[in-house]
Coordinates of C-alpha atoms in Angstrom, one line a residue:
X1 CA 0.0 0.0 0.0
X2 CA 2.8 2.1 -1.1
X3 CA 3.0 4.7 -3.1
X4 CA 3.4 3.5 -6.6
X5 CA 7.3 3.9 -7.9
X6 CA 8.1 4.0 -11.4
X7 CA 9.2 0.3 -12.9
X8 CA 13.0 0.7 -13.5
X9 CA 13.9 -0.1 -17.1
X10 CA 11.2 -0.5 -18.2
X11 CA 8.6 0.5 -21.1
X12 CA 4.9 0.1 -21.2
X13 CA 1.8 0.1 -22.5
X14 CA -0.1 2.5 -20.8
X15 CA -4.1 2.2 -21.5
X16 CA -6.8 5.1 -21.2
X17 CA -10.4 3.4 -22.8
X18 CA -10.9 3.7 -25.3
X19 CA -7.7 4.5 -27.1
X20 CA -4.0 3.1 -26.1
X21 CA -1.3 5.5 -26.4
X22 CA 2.1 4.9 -27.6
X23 CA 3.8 1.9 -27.4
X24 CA 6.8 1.6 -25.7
X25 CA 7.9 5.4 -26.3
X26 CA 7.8 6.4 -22.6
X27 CA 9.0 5.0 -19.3
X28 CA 6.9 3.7 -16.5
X29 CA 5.3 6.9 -14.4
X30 CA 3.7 7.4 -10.9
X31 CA 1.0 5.7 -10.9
X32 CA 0.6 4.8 -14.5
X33 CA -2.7 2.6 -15.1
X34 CA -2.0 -0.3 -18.0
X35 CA -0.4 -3.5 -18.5
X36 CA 3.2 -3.5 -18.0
X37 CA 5.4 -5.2 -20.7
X38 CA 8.9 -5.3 -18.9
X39 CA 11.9 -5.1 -21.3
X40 CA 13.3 -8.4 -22.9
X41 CA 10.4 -10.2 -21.7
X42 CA 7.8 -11.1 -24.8
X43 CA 4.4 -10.9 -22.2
X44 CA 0.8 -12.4 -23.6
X45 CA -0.2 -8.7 -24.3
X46 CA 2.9 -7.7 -27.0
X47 CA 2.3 -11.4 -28.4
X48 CA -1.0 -10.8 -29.0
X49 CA -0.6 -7.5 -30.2
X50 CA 1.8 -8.5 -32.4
X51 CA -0.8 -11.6 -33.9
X52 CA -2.5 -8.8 -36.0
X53 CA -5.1 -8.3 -33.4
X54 CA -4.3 -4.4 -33.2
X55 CA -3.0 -2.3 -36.3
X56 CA -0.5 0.7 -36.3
X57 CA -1.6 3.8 -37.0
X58 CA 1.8 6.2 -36.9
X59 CA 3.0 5.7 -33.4
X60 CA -0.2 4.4 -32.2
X61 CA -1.5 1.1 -31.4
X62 CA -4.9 0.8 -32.0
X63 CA -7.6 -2.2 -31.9
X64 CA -8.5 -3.6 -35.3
X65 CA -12.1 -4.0 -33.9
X66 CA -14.1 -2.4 -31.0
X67 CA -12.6 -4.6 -28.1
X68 CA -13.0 -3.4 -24.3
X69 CA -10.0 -4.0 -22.2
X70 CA -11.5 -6.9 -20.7
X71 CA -12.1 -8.5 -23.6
X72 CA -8.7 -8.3 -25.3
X73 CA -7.3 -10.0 -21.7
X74 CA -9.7 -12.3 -21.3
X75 CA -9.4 -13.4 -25.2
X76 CA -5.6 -13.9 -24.7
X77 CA -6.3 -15.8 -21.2
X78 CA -8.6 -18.1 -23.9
X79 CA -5.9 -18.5 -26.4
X80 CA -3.4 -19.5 -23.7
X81 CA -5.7 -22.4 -22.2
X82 CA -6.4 -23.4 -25.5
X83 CA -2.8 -23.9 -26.1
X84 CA -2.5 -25.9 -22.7
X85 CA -5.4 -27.9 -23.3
X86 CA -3.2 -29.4 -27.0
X87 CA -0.7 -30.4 -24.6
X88 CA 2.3 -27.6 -25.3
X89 CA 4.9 -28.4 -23.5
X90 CA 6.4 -26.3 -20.9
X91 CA 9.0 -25.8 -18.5
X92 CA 7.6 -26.7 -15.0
X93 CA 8.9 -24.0 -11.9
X94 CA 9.1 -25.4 -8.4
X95 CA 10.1 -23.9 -5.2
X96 CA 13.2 -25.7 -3.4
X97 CA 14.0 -22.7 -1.1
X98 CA 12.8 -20.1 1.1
X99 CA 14.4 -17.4 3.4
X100 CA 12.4 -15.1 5.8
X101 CA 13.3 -11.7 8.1
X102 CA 9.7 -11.2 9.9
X103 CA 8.5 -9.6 13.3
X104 CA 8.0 -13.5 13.8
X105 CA 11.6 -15.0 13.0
X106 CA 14.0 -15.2 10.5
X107 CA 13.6 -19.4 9.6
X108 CA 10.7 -20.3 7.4
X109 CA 9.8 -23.0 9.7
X110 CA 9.9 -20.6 13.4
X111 CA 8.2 -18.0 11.2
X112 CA 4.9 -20.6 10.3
X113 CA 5.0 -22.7 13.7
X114 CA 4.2 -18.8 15.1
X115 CA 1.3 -18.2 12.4
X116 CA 0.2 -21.3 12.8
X117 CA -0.1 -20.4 17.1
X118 CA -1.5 -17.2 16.5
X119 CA 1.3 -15.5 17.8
X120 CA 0.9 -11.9 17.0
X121 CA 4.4 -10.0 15.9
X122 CA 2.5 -6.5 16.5
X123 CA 3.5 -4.2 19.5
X124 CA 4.9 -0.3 20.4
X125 CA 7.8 1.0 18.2
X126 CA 10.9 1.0 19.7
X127 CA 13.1 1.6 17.1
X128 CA 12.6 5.9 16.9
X129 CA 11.0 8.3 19.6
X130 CA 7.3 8.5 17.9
X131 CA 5.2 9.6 21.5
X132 CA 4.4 12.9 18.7
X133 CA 2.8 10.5 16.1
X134 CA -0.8 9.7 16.3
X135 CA 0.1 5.3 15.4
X136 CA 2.9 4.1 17.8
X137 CA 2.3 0.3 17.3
X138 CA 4.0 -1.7 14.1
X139 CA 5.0 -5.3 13.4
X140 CA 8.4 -4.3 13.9
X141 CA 11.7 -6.4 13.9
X142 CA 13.2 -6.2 17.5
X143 CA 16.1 -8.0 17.4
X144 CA 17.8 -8.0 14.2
X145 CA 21.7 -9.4 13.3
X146 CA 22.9 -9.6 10.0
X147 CA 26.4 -11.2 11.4
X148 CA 27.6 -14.1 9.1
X149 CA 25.2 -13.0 5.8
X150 CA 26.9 -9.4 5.3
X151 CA 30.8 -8.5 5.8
X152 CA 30.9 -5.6 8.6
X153 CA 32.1 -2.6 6.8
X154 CA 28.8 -3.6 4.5
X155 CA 26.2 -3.4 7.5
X156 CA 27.4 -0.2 8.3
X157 CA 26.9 1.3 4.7
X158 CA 23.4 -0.5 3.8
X159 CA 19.8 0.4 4.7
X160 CA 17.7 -1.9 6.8
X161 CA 16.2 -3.2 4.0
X162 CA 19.1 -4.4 2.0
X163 CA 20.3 -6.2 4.9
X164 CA 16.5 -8.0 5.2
X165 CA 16.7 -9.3 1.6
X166 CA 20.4 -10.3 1.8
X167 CA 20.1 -12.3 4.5
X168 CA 16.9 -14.2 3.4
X169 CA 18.2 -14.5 0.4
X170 CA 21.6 -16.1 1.5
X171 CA 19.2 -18.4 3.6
X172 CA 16.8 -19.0 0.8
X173 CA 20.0 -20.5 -0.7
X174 CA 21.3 -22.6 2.5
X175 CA 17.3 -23.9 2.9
X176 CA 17.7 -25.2 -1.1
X177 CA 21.2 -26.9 -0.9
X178 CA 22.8 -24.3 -2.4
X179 CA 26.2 -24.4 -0.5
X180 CA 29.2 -22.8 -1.2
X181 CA 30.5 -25.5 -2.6
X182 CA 27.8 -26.3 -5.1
X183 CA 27.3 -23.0 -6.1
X184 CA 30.8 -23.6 -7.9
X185 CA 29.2 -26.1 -9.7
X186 CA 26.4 -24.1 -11.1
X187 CA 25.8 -22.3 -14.5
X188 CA 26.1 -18.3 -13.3
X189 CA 24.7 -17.8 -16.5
X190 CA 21.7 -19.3 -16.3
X191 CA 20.9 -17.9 -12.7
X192 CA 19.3 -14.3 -11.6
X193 CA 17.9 -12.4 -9.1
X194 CA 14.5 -10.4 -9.2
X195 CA 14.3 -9.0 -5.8
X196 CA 11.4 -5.8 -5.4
X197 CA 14.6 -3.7 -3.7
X198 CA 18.3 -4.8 -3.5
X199 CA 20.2 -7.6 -4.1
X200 CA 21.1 -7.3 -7.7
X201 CA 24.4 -9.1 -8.6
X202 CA 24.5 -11.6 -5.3
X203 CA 26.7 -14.8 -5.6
X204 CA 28.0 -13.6 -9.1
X205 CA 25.0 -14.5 -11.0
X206 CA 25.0 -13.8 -14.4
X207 CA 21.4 -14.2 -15.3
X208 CA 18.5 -11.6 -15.1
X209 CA 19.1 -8.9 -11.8
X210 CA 16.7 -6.4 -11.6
X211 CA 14.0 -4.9 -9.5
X212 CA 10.3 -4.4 -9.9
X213 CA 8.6 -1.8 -7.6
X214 CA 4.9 -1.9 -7.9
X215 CA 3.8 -0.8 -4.2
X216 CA 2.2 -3.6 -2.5
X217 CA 1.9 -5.7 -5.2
X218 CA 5.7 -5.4 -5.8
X219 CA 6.5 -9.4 -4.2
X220 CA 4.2 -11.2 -6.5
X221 CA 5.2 -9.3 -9.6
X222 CA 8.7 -10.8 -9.1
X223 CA 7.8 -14.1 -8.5
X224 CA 6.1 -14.7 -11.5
X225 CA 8.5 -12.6 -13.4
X226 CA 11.3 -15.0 -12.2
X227 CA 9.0 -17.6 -12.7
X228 CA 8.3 -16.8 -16.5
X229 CA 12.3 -16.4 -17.2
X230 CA 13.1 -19.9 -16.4
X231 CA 9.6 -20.9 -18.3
X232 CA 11.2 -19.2 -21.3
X233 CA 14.2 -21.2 -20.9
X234 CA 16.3 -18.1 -19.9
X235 CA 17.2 -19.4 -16.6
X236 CA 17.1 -22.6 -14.5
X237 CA 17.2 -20.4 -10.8
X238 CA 16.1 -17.6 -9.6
X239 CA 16.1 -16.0 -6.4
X240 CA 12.8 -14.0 -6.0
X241 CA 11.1 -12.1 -3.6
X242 CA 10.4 -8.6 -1.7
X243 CA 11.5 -6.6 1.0
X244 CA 10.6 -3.3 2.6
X245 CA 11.5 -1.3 6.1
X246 CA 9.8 2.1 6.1
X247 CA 9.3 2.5 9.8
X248 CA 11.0 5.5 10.2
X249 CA 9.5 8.7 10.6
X250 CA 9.0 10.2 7.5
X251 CA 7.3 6.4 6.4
X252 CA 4.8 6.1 9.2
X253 CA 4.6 9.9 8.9
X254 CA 3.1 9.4 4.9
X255 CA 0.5 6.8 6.0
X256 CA -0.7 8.9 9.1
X257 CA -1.5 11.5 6.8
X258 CA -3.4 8.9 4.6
X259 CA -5.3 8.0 7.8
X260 CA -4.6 4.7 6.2
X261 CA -3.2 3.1 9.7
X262 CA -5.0 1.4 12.6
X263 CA -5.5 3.6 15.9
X264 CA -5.7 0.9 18.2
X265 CA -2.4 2.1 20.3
X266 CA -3.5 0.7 23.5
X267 CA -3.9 -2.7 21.8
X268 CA -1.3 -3.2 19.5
X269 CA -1.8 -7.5 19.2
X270 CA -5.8 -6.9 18.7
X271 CA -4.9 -3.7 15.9
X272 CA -4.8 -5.7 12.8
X273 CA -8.4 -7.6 12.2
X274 CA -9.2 -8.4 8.1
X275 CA -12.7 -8.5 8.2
X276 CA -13.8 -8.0 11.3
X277 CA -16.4 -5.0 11.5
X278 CA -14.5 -2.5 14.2
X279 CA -11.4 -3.3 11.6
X280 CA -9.8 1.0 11.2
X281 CA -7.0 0.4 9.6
X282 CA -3.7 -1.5 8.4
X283 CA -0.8 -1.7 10.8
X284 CA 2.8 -1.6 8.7
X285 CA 5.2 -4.1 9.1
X286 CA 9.0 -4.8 7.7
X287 CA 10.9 -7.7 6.9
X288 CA 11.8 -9.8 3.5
X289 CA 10.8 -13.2 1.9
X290 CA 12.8 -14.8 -0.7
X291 CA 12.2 -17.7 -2.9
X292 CA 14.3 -20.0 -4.6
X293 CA 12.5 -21.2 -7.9
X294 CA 14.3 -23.7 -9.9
X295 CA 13.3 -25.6 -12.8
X296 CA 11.8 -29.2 -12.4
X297 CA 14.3 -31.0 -13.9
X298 CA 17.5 -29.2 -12.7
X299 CA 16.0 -29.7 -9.3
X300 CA 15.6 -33.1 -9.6
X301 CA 19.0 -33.5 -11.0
X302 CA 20.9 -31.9 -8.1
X303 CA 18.8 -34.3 -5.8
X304 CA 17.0 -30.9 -4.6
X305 CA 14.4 -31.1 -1.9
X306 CA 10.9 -29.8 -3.7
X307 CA 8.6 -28.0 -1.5
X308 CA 5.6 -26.9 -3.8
X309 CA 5.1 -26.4 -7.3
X310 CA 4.5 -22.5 -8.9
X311 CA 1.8 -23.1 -11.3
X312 CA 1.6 -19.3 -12.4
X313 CA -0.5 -15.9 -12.3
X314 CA -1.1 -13.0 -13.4
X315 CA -0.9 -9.0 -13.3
X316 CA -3.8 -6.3 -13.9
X317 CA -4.8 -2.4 -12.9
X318 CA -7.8 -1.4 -11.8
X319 CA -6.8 2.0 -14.0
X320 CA -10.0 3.8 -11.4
X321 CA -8.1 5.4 -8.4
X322 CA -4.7 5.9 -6.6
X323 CA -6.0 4.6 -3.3
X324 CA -9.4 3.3 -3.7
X325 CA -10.3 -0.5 -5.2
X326 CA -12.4 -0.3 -7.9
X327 CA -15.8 0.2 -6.5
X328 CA -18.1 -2.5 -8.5
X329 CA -17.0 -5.8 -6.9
X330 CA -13.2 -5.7 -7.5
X331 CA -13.2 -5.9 -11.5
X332 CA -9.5 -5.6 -11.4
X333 CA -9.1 -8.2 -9.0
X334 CA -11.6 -10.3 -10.5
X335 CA -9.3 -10.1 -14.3
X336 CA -6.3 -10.5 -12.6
X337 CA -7.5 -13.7 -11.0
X338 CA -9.4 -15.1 -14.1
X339 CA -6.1 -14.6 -16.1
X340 CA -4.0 -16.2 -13.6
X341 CA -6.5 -19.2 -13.6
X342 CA -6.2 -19.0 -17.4
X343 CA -2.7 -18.9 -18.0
X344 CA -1.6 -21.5 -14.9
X345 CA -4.4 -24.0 -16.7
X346 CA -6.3 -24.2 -13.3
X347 CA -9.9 -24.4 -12.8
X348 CA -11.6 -22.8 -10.9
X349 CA -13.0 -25.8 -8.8
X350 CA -9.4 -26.4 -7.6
X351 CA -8.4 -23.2 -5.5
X352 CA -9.3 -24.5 -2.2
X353 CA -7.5 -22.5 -0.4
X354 CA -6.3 -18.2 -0.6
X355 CA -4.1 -16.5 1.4
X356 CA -5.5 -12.9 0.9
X357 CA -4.1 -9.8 0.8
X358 CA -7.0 -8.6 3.3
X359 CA -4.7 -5.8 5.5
X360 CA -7.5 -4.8 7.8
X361 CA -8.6 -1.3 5.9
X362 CA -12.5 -1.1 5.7
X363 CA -12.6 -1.1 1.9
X364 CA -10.1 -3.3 0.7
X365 CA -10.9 -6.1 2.9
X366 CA -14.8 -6.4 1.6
X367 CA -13.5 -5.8 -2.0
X368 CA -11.3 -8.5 -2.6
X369 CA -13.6 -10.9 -0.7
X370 CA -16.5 -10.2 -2.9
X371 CA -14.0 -10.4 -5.7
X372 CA -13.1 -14.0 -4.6
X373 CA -16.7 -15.4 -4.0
X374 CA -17.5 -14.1 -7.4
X375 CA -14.7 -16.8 -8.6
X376 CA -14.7 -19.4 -5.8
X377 CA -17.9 -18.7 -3.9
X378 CA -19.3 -22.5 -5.4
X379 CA -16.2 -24.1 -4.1
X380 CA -17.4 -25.8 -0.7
X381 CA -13.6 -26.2 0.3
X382 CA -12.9 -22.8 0.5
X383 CA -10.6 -21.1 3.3
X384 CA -9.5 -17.7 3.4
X385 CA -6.8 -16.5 5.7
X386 CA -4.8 -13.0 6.2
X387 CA -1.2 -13.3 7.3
X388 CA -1.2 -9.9 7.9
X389 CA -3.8 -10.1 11.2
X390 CA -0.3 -11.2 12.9
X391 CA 2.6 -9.3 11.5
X392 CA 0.8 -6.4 9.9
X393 CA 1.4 -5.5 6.1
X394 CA 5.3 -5.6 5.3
X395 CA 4.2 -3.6 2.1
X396 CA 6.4 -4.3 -1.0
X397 CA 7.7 -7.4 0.9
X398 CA 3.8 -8.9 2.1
X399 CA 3.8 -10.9 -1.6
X400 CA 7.0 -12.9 -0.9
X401 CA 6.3 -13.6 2.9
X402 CA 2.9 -14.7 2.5
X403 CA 4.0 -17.0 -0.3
X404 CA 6.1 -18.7 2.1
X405 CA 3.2 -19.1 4.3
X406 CA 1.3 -20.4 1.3
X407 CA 4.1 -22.8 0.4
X408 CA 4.0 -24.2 4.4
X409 CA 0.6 -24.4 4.1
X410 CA 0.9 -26.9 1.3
X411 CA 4.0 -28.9 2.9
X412 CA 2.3 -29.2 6.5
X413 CA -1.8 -29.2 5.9
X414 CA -2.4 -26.5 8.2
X415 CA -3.8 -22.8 7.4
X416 CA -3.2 -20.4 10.3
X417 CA -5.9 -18.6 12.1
X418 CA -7.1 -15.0 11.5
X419 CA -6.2 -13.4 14.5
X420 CA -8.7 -11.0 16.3
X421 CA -11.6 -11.6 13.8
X422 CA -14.6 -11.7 16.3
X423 CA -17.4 -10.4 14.4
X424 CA -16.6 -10.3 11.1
X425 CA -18.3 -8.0 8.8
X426 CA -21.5 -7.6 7.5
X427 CA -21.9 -10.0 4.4
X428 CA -18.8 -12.1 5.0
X429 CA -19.8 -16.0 5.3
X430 CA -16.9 -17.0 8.4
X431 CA -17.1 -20.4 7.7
X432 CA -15.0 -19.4 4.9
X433 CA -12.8 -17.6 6.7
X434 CA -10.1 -19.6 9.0
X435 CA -11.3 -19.5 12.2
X436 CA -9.3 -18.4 15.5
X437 CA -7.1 -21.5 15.6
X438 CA -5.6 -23.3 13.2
X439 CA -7.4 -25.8 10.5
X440 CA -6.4 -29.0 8.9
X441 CA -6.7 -28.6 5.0
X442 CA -5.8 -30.4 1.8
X443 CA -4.2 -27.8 0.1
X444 CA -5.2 -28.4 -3.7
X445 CA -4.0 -25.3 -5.1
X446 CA -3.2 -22.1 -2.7
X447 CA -3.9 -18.8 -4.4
X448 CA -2.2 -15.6 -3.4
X449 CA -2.9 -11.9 -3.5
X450 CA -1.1 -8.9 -3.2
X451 CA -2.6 -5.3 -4.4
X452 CA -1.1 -1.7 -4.3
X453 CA -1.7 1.6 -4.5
X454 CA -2.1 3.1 -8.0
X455 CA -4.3 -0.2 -8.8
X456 CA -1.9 -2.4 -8.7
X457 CA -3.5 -6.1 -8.5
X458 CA -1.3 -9.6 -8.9
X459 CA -2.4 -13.2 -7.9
X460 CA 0.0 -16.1 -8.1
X461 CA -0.8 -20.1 -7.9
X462 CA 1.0 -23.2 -5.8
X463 CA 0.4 -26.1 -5.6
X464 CA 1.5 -29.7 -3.8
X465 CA 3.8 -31.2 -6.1
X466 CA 3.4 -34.3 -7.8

């Protein structure tokens, strides 16, 4: 829920109904509204444009008939599950490691034992005077040591939030059997990092390194960015993820100002509550999640422990407001899903289970749950759960944490509770929603969410794998 940053190195295709304006001329802007097309990366939307569905006109990339937006995504989304369903091959993506730096730990496993106890990571900030500011709670890191991951004279030099992603990244690597001495042993070429900060370069990798910054949705966007570059045969690993640490006082400053944040100071464990009706507000968090996707194959060859399978998703703007979802139902949310579905070749009966980017704001909560019982509301096997009830919304890094809490969700059968959600809100059926205590489930396929300011929406799909 960050303001939107511009997409570094990067063009786009930047959409205002019912005309599209040039293609690829400018660079990415403050909240610019469209479907991004990241450089050296052929996405659905240039393939289609360039199958003679749109014609040139000067500069100008106009449709050859009078499609809507939705219909010239949701006409790709059909052409790409037509082209699953006559059995192209493609190059599966797995996860074989994960590294975490949370207000609930810094191991994967620590980190989801807590979820799974309801533990909440949410208290007073220590780490700056803030008895002046309005919000004094935060799902801060307390106790942080970067000793062993980064060489002295570095942590010195580097922000917080460098020093998060390095140090789950290094243990993303350590959790996936990448030692030191196999990492000799491994094509540099044919590795890369796509990291929504820092950590560009790490371990001398050759492939891909660059960063995506699309607010809140910034995690997922790299994920399935690294995820399509090993698809496309570019790269067999990639260390992906998001981090963030703005709670400083010029960052809780901003979302004061927003009255985006939770005023609950005299109860900062009961602050954050998705969906519960005296919800008044988000409560920000910092920390990092990293993932270590690898190609099926390579992984099996190197004897690699597999955790989940990364089926695929999808990206989409609301292109309605800077803050605000779009107000009929979640459209955005709701195309940004379908075409996840579509291109990961999932139906819809099989998402049993979503891990939601719900952070407790009155709006957004209700939005994205209409949005999701619009698509799953048949399925009888539905849970819903918010991560963020217990460590609050770690921003650009929520996408990559709460994968890892989808991906341990699928290894050990359990979701985690929602944590303070006592009467949840008016229209919301709670025997969808996780309970207070931890539920058995067999996880089919785990969806999750992650949206941003500017409109940002992005959904990405696991699954156990077999």
């Amino acid at each position: 829920m960050e303001a939107c940053m511009p997409v570094s190195s990067s063009s786009s295709i930047c959409i205002d109904s019912p005309r599209f304006c040039k293609w690829g001329t400018h660079r990415m802007t403050n909240y610019c509204y469209g479907v991004y097309s990241f450089m050296n990366s052929r996405t659905p939307f240039q393939q289609y444009c360039q199958e003679s569905h749109f014609v040139r006109r000067g500069r100008k990339l106009l449709p050859r008939a009078a499609h809507s937006v939705m219909d010239v995504a949701m006409h790709r989304s059909e052409e790409d599950t037509e082209k699953q369903k006559r059995g192209t091959k493609q190059r599966r993506v797995v996860v074989t490691g994960m590294g975490v730096e949370t207000p609930l730990g810094d191991d994967p496993d620590v980190f989801y034992d807590n979820l799974l106890e309801g533990v909440s990571g949410i208290s007073q900030i220590e780490s700056f005077d803030c008895s002046e500011f309005p919000i004094r709670i935060a799902g801060e890191i307390k106790s942080f040591s970067a000793e062993g991951y980064v060489a002295p004279k570095f942590m010195k030099r580097m922000d917080r939030f460098m020093l998060y992603t390095l140090k789950a990244g290094k243990k993303a690597l350590a959790n996936g059997g990448i030692t030191e001495a196999f990492m000799d042993e491994l094509n540099k070429r044919r590795c890369g990092v796509l990291v929504g900060s820092a950590m560009g370069g790490m371990k001398g990798w050759m492939g891909p390194n660059y960063s995506i910054s699309t607010a809140c949705a910034t995690s997922n966007l790299c994920i399935l960015n690294a995820a399509n570059h090993i698809i496309k045969g570019e790269t067999d690993l990639m260390l992906s993820g998001g981090t963030d640490s703005v709670i400083i006082p010029i960052g809780l400053g901003g979302f004061v100002a927003c009255n985006a944040l939770s005023q609950r100071n005299a109860e900062p464990t009961r602050a954050s509550r998705p969906w519960d009706h005296s919800r008044d507000g988000f409560v920000m968090g910092e920390g990092a999640g990293v993932l270590l996707l690898e190609e099926l194959e390579h992984a099996k060859n190197r004897g690699a422990t597999i955790y989940a399978e990364f089926l695929g998703g999808s990206f989409t703007c609301d292109a309605y407001h800077i803050t605000k979802p779009h107000p009929d139902a979640g459209t955005g949310v709701i195309l940004c899903i379908e075409k996840a579905l579509a291109n990961s070749g999932v139906s819809k009966e099989d998402v049993n289970y979503v891990n939601a980017h719900a952070t407790s704001t009155p709006a957004g909560d209700i939005n994205e749950y209409q949005a999701l019982m619009r698509c799953f509301g048949q399925n009888k096997e539905l849970k819903m759960n918010s991560t963020k009830s217990m460590i609050g919304h770690l921003l650009g890094a929520s996408g990559a944490v709460e994968a890892v809490a989808a991906v341990q969700a699928i290894r050990t059968g359990w979701v985690h509770p929602n944590l303070n959600l006592e009467n949840p809100d008016e229209g919301v059926d709670p025997n969808v929603l996780v309970g207070p205590k931890k539920e058995r489930l067999d996880i089919k396929v785990a969806l999750s969410n992650s949206f941003g300011f500017g409109g940002h929406n992005a959904s990405i799909l696991f699954a156990p794998y077999q």
